[in-house]
Tab-separated table of C-alpha atoms in Angstrom:
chain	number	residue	atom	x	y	z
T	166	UNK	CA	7.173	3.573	24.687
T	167	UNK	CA	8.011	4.984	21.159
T	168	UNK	CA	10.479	8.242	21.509
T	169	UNK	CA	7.939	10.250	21.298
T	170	UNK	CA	5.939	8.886	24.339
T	171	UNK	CA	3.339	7.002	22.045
T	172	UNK	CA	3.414	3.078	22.815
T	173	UNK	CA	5.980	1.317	20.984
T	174	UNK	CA	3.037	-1.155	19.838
T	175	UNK	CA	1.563	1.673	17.757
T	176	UNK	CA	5.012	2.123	15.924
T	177	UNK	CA	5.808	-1.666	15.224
T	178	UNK	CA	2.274	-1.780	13.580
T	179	UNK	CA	2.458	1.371	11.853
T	180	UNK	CA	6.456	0.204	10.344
T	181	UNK	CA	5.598	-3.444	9.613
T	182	UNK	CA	2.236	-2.864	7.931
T	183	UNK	CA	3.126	0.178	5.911
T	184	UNK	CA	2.001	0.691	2.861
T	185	UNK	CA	5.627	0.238	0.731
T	186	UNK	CA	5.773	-3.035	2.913
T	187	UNK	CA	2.459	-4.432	1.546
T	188	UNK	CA	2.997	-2.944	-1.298
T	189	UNK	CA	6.015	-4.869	-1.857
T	190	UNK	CA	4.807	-8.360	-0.462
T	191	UNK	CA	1.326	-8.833	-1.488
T	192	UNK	CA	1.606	-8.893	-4.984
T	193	UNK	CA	4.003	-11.879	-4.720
T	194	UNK	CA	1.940	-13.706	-1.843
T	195	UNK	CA	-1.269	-13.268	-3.820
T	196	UNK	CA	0.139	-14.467	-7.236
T	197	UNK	CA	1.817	-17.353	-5.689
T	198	UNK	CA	-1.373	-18.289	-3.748
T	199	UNK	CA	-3.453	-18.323	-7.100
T	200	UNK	CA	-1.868	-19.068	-9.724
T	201	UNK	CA	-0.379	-22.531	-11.068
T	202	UNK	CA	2.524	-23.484	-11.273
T	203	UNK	CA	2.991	-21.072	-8.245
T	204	UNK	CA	6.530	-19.660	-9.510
T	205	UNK	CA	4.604	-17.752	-12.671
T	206	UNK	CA	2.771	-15.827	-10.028
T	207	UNK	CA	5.777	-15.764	-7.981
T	208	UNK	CA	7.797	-13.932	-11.201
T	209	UNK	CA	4.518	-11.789	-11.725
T	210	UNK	CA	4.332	-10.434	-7.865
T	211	UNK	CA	8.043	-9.936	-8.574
T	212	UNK	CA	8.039	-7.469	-11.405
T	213	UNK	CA	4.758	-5.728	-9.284
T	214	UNK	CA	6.954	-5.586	-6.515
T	215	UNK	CA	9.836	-4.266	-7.840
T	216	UNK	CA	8.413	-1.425	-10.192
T	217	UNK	CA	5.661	-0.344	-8.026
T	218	UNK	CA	7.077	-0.565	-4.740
T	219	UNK	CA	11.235	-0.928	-4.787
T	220	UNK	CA	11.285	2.523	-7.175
T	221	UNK	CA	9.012	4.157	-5.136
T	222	UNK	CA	10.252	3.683	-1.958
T	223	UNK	CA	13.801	4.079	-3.659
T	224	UNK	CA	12.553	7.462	-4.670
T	225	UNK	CA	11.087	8.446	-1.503
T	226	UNK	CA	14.208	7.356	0.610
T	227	UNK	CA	16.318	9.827	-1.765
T	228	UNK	CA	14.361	12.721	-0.705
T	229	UNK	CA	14.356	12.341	2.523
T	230	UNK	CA	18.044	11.998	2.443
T	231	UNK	CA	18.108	15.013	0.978
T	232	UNK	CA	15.582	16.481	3.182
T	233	UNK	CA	12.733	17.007	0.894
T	234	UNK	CA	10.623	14.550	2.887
T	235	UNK	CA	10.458	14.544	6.747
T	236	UNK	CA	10.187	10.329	6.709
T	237	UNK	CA	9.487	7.172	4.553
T	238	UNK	CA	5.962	7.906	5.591
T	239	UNK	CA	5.691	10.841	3.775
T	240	UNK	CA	4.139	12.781	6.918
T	241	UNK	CA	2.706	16.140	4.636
T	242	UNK	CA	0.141	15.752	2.545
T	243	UNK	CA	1.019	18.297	0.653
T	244	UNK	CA	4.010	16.099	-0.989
T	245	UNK	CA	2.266	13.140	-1.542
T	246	UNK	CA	0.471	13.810	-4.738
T	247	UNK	CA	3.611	13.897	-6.655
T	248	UNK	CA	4.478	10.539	-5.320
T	249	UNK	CA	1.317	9.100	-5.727
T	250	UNK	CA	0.631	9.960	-9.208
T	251	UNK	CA	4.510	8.039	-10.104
T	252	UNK	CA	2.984	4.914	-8.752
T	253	UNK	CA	-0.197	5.300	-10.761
T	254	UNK	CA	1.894	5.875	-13.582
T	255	UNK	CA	4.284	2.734	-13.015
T	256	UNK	CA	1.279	0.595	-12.008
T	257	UNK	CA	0.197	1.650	-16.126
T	258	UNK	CA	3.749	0.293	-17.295
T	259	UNK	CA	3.575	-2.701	-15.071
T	260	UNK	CA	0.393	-3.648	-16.445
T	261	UNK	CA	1.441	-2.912	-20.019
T	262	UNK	CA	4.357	-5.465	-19.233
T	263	UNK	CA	2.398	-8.485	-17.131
T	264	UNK	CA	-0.135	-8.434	-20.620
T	265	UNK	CA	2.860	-8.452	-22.857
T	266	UNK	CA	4.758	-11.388	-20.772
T	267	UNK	CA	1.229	-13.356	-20.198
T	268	UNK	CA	1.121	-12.920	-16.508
T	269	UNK	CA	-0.969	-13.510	-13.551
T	270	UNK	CA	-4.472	-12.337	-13.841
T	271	UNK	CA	-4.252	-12.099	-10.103
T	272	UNK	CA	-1.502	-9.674	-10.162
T	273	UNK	CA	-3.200	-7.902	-13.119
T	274	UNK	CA	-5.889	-7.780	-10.248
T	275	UNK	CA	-3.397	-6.580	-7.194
T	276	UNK	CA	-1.993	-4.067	-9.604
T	277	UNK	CA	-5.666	-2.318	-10.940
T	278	UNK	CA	-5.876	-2.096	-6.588
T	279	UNK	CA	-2.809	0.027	-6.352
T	280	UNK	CA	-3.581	2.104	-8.907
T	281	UNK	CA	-6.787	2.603	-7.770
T	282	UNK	CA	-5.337	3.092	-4.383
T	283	UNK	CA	-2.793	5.431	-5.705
T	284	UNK	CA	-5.104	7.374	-7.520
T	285	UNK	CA	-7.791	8.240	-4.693
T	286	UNK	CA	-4.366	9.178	-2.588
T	287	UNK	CA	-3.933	11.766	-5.304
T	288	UNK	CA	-6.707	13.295	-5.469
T	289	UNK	CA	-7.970	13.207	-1.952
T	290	UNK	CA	-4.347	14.645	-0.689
T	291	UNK	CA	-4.911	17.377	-2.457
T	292	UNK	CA	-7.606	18.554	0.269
T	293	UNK	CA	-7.448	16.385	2.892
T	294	UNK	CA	-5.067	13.731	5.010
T	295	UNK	CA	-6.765	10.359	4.323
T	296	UNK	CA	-5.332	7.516	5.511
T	297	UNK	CA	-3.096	5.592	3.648
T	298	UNK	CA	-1.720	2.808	5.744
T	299	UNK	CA	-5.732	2.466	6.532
T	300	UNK	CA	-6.285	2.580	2.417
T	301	UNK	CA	-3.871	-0.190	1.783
T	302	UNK	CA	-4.288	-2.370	4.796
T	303	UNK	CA	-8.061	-2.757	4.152
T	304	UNK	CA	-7.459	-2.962	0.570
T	305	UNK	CA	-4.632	-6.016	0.796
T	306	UNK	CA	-6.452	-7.703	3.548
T	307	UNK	CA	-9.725	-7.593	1.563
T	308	UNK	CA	-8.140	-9.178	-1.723
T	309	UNK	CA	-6.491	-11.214	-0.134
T	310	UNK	CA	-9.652	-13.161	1.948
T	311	UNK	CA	-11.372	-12.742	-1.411
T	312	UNK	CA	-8.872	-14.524	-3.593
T	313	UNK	CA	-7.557	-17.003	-0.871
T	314	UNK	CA	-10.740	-16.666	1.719
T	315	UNK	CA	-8.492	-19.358	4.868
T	316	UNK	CA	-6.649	-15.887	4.699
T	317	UNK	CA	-9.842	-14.261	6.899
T	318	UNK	CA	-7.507	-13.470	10.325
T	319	UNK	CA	-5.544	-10.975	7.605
T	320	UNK	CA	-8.671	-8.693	8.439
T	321	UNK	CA	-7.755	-8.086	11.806
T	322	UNK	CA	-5.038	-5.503	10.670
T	323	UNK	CA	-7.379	-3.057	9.335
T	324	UNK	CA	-8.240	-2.296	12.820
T	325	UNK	CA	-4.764	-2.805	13.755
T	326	UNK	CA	-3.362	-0.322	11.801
T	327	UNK	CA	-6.110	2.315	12.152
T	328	UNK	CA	-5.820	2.327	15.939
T	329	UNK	CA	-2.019	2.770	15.808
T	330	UNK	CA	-2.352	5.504	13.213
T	331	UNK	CA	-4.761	7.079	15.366
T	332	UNK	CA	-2.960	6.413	18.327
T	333	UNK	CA	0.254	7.655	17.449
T	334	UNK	CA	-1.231	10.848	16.080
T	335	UNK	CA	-0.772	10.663	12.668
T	336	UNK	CA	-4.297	10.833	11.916
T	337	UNK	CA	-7.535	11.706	13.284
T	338	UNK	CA	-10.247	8.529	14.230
T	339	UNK	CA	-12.207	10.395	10.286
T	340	UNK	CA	-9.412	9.882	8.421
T	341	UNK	CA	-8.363	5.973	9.477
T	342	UNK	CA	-11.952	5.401	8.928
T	343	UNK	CA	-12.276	6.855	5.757
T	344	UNK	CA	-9.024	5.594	4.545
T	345	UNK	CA	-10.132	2.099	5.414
T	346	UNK	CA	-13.849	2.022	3.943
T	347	UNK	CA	-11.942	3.570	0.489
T	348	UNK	CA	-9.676	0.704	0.504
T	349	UNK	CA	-12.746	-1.996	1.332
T	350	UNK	CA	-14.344	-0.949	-1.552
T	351	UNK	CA	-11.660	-0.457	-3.933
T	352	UNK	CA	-10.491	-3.880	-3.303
T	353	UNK	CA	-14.318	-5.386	-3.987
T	354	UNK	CA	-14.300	-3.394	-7.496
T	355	UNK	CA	-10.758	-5.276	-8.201
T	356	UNK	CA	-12.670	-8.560	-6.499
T	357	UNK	CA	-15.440	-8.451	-8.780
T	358	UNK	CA	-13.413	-7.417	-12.682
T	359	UNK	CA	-11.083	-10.606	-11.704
């Protein structure tokens, strides 16, 4: 059991598929899986990585040092917009750099995700508590089978992750759901422009 009397399976899904963690991991896994030689999509996934997931999560981790945010996993809506819309706006620099320095087309793809991700955040947490870690689990998983489909048991997160958001109260069984068929289709747009 978690501290909080919620199983401690709930919160070792809910930490080690969070959205900064994929966020930070699957744009170098999926460039390296598709693209040759594999260290160009390595370097690719790495500049992703590092300007859309290291600065935000650098950013976030400030404030809730200095008590602006209540956790990494930014638990009030009402102060993710803000963060959301600095990720859309580095995903818009990252891009500007991968065309400039010839990279990846699949992390061109992983990147249009996140910002579509990141942008659907916005403007749905501006009413309502969607799901992210359901958003971006479904999303990753998806792109993933699609680009590299031997990746299929990646799938079984998305339920995963939506029953130990659920379960440890974070969200209600709507907004898992929701958060999860957003991120399915978001990642078949990105499937189907690569």
């Amino acid at each position: 059991m978690g501290p909080d009397g919620s199983p401690r399976w709930a919160h070792v899904t809910s930490e080690v598929l969070a959205p900064w963690w994929l966020a930070a991991v699957m744009p170098v896994l999926v460039s390296t899986l598709t693209t040759t030689p594999a260290w160009r999509g390595a370097l690719s996934g790495l500049l992703v990585t590092v300007l859309c997931a290291v600065v935000p999560v650098a950013v976030v981790l400030v404030g809730v040092r200095r008590g602006r945010y209540a956790s990494l996993h930014v638990p009030r809506r009402e102060d993710r917009p803000p963060l959301l819309a600095m990720v859309a706006g580095l995903t818009a620099v990252t891009a500007v750099l991968l065309v400039l320095l010839d990279g990846a087309t699949s992390s061109l793809v992983f990147l249009g995700l996140m910002a579509a991700c990141a942008v659907v955040g916005v403007v749905v947490s501006r009413s309502w508590k969607i799901s992210l870690h359901a958003m971006v689990v479904a999303a990753s998983a998806v792109v993933l089978v699609g680009l590299v489909p031997a990746t299929a048991p990646a799938l079984l997160a998305v339920p995963l992750v939506a029953a130990a958001r659920v379960r440890l109260g974070a969200h209600t069984v709507a907004q898992v759901v929701v958060g999860a068929a957003v991120g399915l289709v978001l990642a078949a747009g990105s499937l189907a422009l690569s």
